[in-house]
PDB file of C-alpha atoms in Angstrom:
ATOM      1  CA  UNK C   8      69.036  18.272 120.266  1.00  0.00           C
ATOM      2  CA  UNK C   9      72.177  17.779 118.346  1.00  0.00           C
ATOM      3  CA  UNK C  10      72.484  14.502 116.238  1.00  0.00           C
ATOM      4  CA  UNK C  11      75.495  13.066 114.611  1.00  0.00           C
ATOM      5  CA  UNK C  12      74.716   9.795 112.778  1.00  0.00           C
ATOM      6  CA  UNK C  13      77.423   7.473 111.499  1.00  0.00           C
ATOM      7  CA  UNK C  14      76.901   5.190 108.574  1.00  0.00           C
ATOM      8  CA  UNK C  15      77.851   1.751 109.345  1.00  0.00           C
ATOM      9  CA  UNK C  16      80.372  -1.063 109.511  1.00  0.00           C
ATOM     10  CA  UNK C  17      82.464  -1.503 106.670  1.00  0.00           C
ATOM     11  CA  UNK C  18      84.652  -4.645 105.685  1.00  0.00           C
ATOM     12  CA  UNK C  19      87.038  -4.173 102.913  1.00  0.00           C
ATOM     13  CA  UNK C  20      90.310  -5.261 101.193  1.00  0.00           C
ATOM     14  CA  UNK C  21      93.326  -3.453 101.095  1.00  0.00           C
ATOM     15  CA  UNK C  22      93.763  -1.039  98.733  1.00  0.00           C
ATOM     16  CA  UNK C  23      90.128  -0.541  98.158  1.00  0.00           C
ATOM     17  CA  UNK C  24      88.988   2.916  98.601  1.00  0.00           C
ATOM     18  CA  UNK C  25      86.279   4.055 101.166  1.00  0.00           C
ATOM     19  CA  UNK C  26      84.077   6.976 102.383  1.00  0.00           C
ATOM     20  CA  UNK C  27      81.743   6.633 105.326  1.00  0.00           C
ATOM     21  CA  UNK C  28      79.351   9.586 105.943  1.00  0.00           C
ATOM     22  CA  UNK C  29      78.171  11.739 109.266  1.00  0.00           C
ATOM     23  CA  UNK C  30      75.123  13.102 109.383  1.00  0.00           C
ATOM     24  CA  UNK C  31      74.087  16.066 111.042  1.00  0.00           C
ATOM     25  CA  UNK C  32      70.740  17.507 112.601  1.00  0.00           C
ATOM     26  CA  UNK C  33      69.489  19.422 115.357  1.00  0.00           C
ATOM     27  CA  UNK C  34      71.914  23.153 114.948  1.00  0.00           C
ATOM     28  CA  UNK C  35      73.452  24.867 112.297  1.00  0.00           C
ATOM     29  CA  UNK C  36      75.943  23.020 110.343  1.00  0.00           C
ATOM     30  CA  UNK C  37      77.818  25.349 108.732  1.00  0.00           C
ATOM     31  CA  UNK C  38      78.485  27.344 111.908  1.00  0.00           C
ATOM     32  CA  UNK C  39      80.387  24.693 113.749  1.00  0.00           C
ATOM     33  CA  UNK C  40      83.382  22.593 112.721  1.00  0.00           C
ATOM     34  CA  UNK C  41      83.191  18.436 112.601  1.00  0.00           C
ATOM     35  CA  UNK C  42      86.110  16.771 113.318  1.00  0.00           C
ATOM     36  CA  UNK C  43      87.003  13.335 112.501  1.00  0.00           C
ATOM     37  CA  UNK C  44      88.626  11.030 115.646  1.00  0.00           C
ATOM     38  CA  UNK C  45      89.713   7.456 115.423  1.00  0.00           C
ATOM     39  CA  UNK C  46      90.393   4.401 117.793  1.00  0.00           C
ATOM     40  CA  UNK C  47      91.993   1.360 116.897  1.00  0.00           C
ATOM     41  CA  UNK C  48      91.278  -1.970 118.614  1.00  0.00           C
ATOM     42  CA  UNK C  49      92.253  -1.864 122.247  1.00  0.00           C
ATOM     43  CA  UNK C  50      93.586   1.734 121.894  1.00  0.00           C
ATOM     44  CA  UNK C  51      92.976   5.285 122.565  1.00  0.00           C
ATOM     45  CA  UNK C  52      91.469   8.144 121.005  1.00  0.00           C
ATOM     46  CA  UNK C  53      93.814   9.983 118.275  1.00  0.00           C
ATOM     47  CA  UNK C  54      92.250  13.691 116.272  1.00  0.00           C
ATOM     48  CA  UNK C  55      92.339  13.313 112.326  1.00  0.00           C
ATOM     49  CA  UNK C  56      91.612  16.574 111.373  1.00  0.00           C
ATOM     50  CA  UNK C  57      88.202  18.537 111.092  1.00  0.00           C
ATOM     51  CA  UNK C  58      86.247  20.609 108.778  1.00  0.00           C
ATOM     52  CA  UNK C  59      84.043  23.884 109.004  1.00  0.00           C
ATOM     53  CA  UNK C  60      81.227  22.885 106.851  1.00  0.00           C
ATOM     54  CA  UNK C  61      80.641  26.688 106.122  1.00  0.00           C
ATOM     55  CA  UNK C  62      83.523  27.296 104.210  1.00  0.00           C
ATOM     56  CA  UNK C  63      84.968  24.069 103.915  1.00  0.00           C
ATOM     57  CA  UNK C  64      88.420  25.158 105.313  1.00  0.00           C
ATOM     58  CA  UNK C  65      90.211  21.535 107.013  1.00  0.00           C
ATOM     59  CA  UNK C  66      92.900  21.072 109.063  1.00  0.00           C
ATOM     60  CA  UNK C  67      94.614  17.248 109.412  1.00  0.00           C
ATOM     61  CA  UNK C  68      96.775  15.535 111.850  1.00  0.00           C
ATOM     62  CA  UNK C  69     100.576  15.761 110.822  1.00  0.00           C
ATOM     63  CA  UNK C  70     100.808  12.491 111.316  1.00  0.00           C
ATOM     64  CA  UNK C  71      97.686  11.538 109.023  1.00  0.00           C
ATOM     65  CA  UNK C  72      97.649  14.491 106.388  1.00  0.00           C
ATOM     66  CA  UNK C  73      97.362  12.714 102.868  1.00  0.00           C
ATOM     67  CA  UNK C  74      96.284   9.575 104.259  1.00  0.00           C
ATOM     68  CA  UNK C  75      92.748  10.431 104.540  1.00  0.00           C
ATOM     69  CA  UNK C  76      90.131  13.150 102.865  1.00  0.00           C
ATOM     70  CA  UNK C  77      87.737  14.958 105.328  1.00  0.00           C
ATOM     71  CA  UNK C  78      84.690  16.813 103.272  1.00  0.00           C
ATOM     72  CA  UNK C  79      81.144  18.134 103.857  1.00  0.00           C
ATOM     73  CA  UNK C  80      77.977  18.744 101.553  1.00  0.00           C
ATOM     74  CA  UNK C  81      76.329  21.582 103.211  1.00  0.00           C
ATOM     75  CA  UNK C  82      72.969  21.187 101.354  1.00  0.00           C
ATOM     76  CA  UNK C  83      72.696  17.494 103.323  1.00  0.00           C
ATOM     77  CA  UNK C  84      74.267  18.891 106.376  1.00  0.00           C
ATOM     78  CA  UNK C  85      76.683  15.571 106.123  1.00  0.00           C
ATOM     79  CA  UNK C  86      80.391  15.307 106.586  1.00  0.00           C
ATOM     80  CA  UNK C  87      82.307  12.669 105.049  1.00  0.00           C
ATOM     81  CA  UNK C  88      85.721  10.558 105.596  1.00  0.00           C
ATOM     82  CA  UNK C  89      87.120   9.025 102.897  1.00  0.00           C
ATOM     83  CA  UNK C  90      90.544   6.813 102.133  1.00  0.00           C
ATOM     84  CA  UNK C  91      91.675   5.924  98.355  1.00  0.00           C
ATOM     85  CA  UNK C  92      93.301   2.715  99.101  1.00  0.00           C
ATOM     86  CA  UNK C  93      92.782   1.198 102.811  1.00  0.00           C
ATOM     87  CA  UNK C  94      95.561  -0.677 104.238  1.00  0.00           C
ATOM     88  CA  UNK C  95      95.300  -2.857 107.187  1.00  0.00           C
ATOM     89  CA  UNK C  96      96.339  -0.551 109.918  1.00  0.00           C
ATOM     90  CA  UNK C  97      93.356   1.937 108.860  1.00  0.00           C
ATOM     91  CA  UNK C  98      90.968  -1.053 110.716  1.00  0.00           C
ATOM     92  CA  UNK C  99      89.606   1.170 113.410  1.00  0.00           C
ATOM     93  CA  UNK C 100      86.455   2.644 115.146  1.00  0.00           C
ATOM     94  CA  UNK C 101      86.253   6.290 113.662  1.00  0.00           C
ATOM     95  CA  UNK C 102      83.936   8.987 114.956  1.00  0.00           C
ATOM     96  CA  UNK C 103      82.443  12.349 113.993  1.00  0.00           C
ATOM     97  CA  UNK C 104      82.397  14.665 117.000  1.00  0.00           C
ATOM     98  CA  UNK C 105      80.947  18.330 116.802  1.00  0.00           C
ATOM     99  CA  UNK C 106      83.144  20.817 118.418  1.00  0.00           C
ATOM    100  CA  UNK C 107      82.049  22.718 121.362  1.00  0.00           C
ATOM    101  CA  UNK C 108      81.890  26.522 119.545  1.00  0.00           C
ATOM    102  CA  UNK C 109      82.907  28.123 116.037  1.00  0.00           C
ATOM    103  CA  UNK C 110      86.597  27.579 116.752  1.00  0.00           C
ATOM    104  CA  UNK C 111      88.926  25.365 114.611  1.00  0.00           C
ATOM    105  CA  UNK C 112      90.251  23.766 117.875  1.00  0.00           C
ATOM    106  CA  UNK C 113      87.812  22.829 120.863  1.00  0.00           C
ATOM    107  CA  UNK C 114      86.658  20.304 122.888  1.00  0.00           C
ATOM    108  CA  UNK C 115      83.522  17.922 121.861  1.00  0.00           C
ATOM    109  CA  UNK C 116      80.716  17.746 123.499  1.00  0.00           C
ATOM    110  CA  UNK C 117      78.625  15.975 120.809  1.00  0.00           C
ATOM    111  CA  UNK C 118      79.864  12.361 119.186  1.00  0.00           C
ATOM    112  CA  UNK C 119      78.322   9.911 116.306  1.00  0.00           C
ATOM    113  CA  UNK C 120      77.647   6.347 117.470  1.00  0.00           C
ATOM    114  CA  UNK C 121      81.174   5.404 115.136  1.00  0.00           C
ATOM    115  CA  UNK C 122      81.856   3.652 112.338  1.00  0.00           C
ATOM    116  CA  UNK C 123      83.613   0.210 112.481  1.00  0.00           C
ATOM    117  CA  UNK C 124      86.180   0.022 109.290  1.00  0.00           C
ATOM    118  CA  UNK C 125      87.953  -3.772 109.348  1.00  0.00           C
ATOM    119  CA  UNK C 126      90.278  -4.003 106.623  1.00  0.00           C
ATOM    120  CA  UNK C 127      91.906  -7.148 105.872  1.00  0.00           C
ATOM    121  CA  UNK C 128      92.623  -9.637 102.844  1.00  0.00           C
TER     122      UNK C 128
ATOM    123  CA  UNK S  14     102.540  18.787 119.637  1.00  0.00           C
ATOM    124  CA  UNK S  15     101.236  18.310 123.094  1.00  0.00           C
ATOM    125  CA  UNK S  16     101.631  15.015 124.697  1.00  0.00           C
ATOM    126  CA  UNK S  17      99.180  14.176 127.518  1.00  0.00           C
ATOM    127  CA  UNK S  18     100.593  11.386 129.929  1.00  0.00           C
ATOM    128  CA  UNK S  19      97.854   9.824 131.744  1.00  0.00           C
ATOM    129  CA  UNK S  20      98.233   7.992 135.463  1.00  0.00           C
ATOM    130  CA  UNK S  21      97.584   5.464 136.491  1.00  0.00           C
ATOM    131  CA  UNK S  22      97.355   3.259 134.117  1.00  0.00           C
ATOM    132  CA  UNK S  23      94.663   1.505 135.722  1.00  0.00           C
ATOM    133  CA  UNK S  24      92.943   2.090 139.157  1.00  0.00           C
ATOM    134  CA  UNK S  25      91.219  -0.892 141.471  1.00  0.00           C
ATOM    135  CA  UNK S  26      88.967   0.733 143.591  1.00  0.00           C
ATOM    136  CA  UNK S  27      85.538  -0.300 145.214  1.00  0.00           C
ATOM    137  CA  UNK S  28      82.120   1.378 144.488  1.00  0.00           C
ATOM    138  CA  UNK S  29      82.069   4.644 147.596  1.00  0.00           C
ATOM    139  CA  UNK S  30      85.805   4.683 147.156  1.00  0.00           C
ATOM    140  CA  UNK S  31      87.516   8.217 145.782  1.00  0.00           C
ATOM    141  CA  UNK S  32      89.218   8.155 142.324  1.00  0.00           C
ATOM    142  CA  UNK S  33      91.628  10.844 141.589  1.00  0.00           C
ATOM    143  CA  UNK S  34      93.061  10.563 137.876  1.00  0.00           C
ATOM    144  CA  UNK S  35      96.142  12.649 136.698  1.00  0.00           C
ATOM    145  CA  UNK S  36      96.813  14.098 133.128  1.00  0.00           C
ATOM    146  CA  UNK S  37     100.178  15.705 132.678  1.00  0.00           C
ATOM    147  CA  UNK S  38     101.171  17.819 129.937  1.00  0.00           C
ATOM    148  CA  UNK S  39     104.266  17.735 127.687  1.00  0.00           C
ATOM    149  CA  UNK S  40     104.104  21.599 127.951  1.00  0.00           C
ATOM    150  CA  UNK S  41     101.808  24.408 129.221  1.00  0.00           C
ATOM    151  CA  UNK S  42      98.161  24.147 128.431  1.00  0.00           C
ATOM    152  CA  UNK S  43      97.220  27.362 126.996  1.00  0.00           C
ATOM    153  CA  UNK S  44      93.872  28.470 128.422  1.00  0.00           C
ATOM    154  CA  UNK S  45      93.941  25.728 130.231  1.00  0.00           C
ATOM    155  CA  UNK S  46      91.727  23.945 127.487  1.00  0.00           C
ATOM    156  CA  UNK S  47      91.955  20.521 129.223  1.00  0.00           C
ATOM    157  CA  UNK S  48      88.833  18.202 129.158  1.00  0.00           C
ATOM    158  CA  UNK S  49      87.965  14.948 129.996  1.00  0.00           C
ATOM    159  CA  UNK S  50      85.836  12.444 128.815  1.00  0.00           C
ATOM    160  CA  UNK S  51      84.349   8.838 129.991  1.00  0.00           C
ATOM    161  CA  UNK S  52      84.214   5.581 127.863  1.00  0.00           C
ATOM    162  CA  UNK S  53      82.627   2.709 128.391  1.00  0.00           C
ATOM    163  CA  UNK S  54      82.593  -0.406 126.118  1.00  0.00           C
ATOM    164  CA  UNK S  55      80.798  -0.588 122.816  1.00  0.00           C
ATOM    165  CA  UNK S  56      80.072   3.273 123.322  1.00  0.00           C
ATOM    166  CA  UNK S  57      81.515   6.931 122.154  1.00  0.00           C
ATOM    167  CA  UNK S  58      83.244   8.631 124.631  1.00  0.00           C
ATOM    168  CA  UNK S  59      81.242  11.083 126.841  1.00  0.00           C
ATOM    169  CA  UNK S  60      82.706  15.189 127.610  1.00  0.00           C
ATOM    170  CA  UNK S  61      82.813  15.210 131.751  1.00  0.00           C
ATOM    171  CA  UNK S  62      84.577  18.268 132.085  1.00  0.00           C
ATOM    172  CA  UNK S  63      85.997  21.071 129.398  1.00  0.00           C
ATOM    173  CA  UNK S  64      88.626  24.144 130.422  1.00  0.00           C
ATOM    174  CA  UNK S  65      90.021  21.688 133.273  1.00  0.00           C
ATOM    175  CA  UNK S  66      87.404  22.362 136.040  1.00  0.00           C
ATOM    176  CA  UNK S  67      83.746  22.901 134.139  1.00  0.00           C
ATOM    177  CA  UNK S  68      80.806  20.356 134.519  1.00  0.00           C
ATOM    178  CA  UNK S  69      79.500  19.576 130.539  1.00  0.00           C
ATOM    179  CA  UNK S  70      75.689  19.372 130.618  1.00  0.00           C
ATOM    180  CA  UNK S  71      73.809  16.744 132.499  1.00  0.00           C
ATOM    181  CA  UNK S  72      77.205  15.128 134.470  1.00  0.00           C
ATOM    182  CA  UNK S  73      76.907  14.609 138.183  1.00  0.00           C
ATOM    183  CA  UNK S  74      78.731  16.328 140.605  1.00  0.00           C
ATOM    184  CA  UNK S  75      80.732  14.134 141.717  1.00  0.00           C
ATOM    185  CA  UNK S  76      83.096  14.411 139.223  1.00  0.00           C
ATOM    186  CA  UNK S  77      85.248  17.353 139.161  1.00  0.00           C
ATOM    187  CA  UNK S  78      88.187  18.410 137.823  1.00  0.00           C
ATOM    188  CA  UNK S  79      91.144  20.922 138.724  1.00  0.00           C
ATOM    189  CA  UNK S  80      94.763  21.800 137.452  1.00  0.00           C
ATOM    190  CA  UNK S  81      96.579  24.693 135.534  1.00  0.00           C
ATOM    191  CA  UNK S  82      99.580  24.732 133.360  1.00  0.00           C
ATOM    192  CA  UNK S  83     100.873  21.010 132.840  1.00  0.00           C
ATOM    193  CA  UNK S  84      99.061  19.474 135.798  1.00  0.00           C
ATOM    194  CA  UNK S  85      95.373  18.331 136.110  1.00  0.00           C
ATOM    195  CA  UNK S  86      93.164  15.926 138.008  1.00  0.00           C
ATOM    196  CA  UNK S  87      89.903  14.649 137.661  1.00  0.00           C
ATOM    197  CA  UNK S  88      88.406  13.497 140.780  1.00  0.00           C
ATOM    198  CA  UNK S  89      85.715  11.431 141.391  1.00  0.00           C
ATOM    199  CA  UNK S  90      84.457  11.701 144.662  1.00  0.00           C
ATOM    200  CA  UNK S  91      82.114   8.417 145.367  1.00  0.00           C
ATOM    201  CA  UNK S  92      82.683   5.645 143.104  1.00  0.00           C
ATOM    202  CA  UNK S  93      79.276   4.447 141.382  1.00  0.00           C
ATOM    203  CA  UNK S  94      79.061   0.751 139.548  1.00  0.00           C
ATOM    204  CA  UNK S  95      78.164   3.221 136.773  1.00  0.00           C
ATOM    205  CA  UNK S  96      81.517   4.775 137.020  1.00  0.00           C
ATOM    206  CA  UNK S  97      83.655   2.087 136.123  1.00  0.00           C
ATOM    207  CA  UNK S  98      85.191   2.714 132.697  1.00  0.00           C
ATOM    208  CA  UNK S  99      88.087   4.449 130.863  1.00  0.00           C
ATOM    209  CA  UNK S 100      88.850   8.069 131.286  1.00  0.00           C
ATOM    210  CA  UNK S 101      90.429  10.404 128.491  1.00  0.00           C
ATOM    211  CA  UNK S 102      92.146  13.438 128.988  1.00  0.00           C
ATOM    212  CA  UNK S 103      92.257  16.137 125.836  1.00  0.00           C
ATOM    213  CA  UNK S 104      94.176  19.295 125.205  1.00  0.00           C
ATOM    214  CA  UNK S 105      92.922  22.063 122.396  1.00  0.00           C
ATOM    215  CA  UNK S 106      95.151  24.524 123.645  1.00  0.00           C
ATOM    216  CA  UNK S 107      97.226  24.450 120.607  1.00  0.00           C
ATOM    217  CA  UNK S 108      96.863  22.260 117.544  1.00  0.00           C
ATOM    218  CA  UNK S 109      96.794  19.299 116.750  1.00  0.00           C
ATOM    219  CA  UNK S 110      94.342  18.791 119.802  1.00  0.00           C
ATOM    220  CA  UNK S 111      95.749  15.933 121.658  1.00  0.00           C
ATOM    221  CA  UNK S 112      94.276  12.659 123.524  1.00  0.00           C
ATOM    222  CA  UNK S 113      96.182  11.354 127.269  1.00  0.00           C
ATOM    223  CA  UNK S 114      96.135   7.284 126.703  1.00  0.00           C
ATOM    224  CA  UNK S 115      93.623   6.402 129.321  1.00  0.00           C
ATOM    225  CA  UNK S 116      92.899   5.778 132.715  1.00  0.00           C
ATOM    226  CA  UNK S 117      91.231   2.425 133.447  1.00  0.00           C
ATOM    227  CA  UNK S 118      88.701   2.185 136.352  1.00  0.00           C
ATOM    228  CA  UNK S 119      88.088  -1.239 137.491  1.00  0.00           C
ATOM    229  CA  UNK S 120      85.741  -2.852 140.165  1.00  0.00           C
ATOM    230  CA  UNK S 121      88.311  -4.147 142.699  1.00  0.00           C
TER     231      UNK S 121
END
């Protein structure tokens, strides 16, 4: 059965930096990307970017590339999200989600539980 | 990019009662790599139905979905109290893979 555990809810300041963590078990890891999707409060669903733990190769969002830092550590089968200095409009649920084959685009069929970031001074 | 435009915003509909949800595309979907997921609150969105008309593992058939090209519908055909949530609509026909803003389906 394919797991994706989140780490948990994080409260921080702005401008503090950040990496929450997405564990993996139950196929092979680095034959299937992970992508990274976020929801603010109230909102809808919005793609990061995503990462094929194999190789390591990541694609980002227009809209989000440099914001954020998508990585995996293939001997821990764990993918990782990380910010270097959080500002208030980063407070959002964010989850891992396994895509449905070996492609770099796909639908997902597997999703982490989330992981609440609140950001605020 | 693509942009998905979801409608209605929200539907009122009693439990028996037919829901049919639309997702229109800014531009072709290629493949016609449309899915569409279910979210309830406090819980990660669930895959209904991937490349606009196939079931995803373990979901009922009374959901189904159809559509080609820049039109697509997910129907579901019997309301359950189970059924009430928010519906997503996703393209990965072309990157970035794109989210429709939701469908609300509320007890009426």
């Amino acid at each position: 059965e394919v797991q994706l555990v989140q780490s948990g809810t994080e409260v921080k300041q702005p401008g503090e930096s950040l990496k929450i963590s997405c564990k993996a078990s139950g196929y092979s890891f680095t034959s299937y990307w992970i992508a990274w999707v976020r929801q603010m409060p109230g909102k809808g669903l919005e793609w990061i970017g995503t990462i094929f733990p194999g190789d390591s190769d990541t694609k980002y969002s227009p809209s989000l590339q440099g914001q954020v830092t998508i990585s995996a550590d293939k001997s821990i089968n764990t993918a990782y999200l990380q910010w270097s200095s959080l500002k208030a409009s980063d407070t959002a649920i964010y989850f891992c989600v396994r895509h449905f084959s070996g492609y770099s685009i796909s639908w997902f069929p597997h999703w982490g539980q989330g992981s609440l970031v609140s950001v605020s001074s | 990019e693509i942009v998905l435009t979801q409608s209605p915003g929200t539907l009122s509909l009693s439990p028996g009662e037919r829901a049919t949800l639309s997702c229109r595309a800014s531009q072709s979907v290629s493949s016609n790599y449309l899915a569409w997921y279910q979210q309830k609150p406090g819980q990660a969105p669930r895959l209904l139905i991937y490349v606009a008309s196939s079931r995803a593992t373990g979901i009922p058939d009374r959901f189904s979905g159809s559509g080609s090209g820049t039109d697509f519908t997910l129907t579901i055909s019997r309301l359950e109290p189970e059924d009430f949530a928010v519906y997503y609509c996703q393209q990965s026909g072309s990157s970035p893979p794109t989210f429709g803003q939701g469908t609300k389906v509320e007890i009426k």
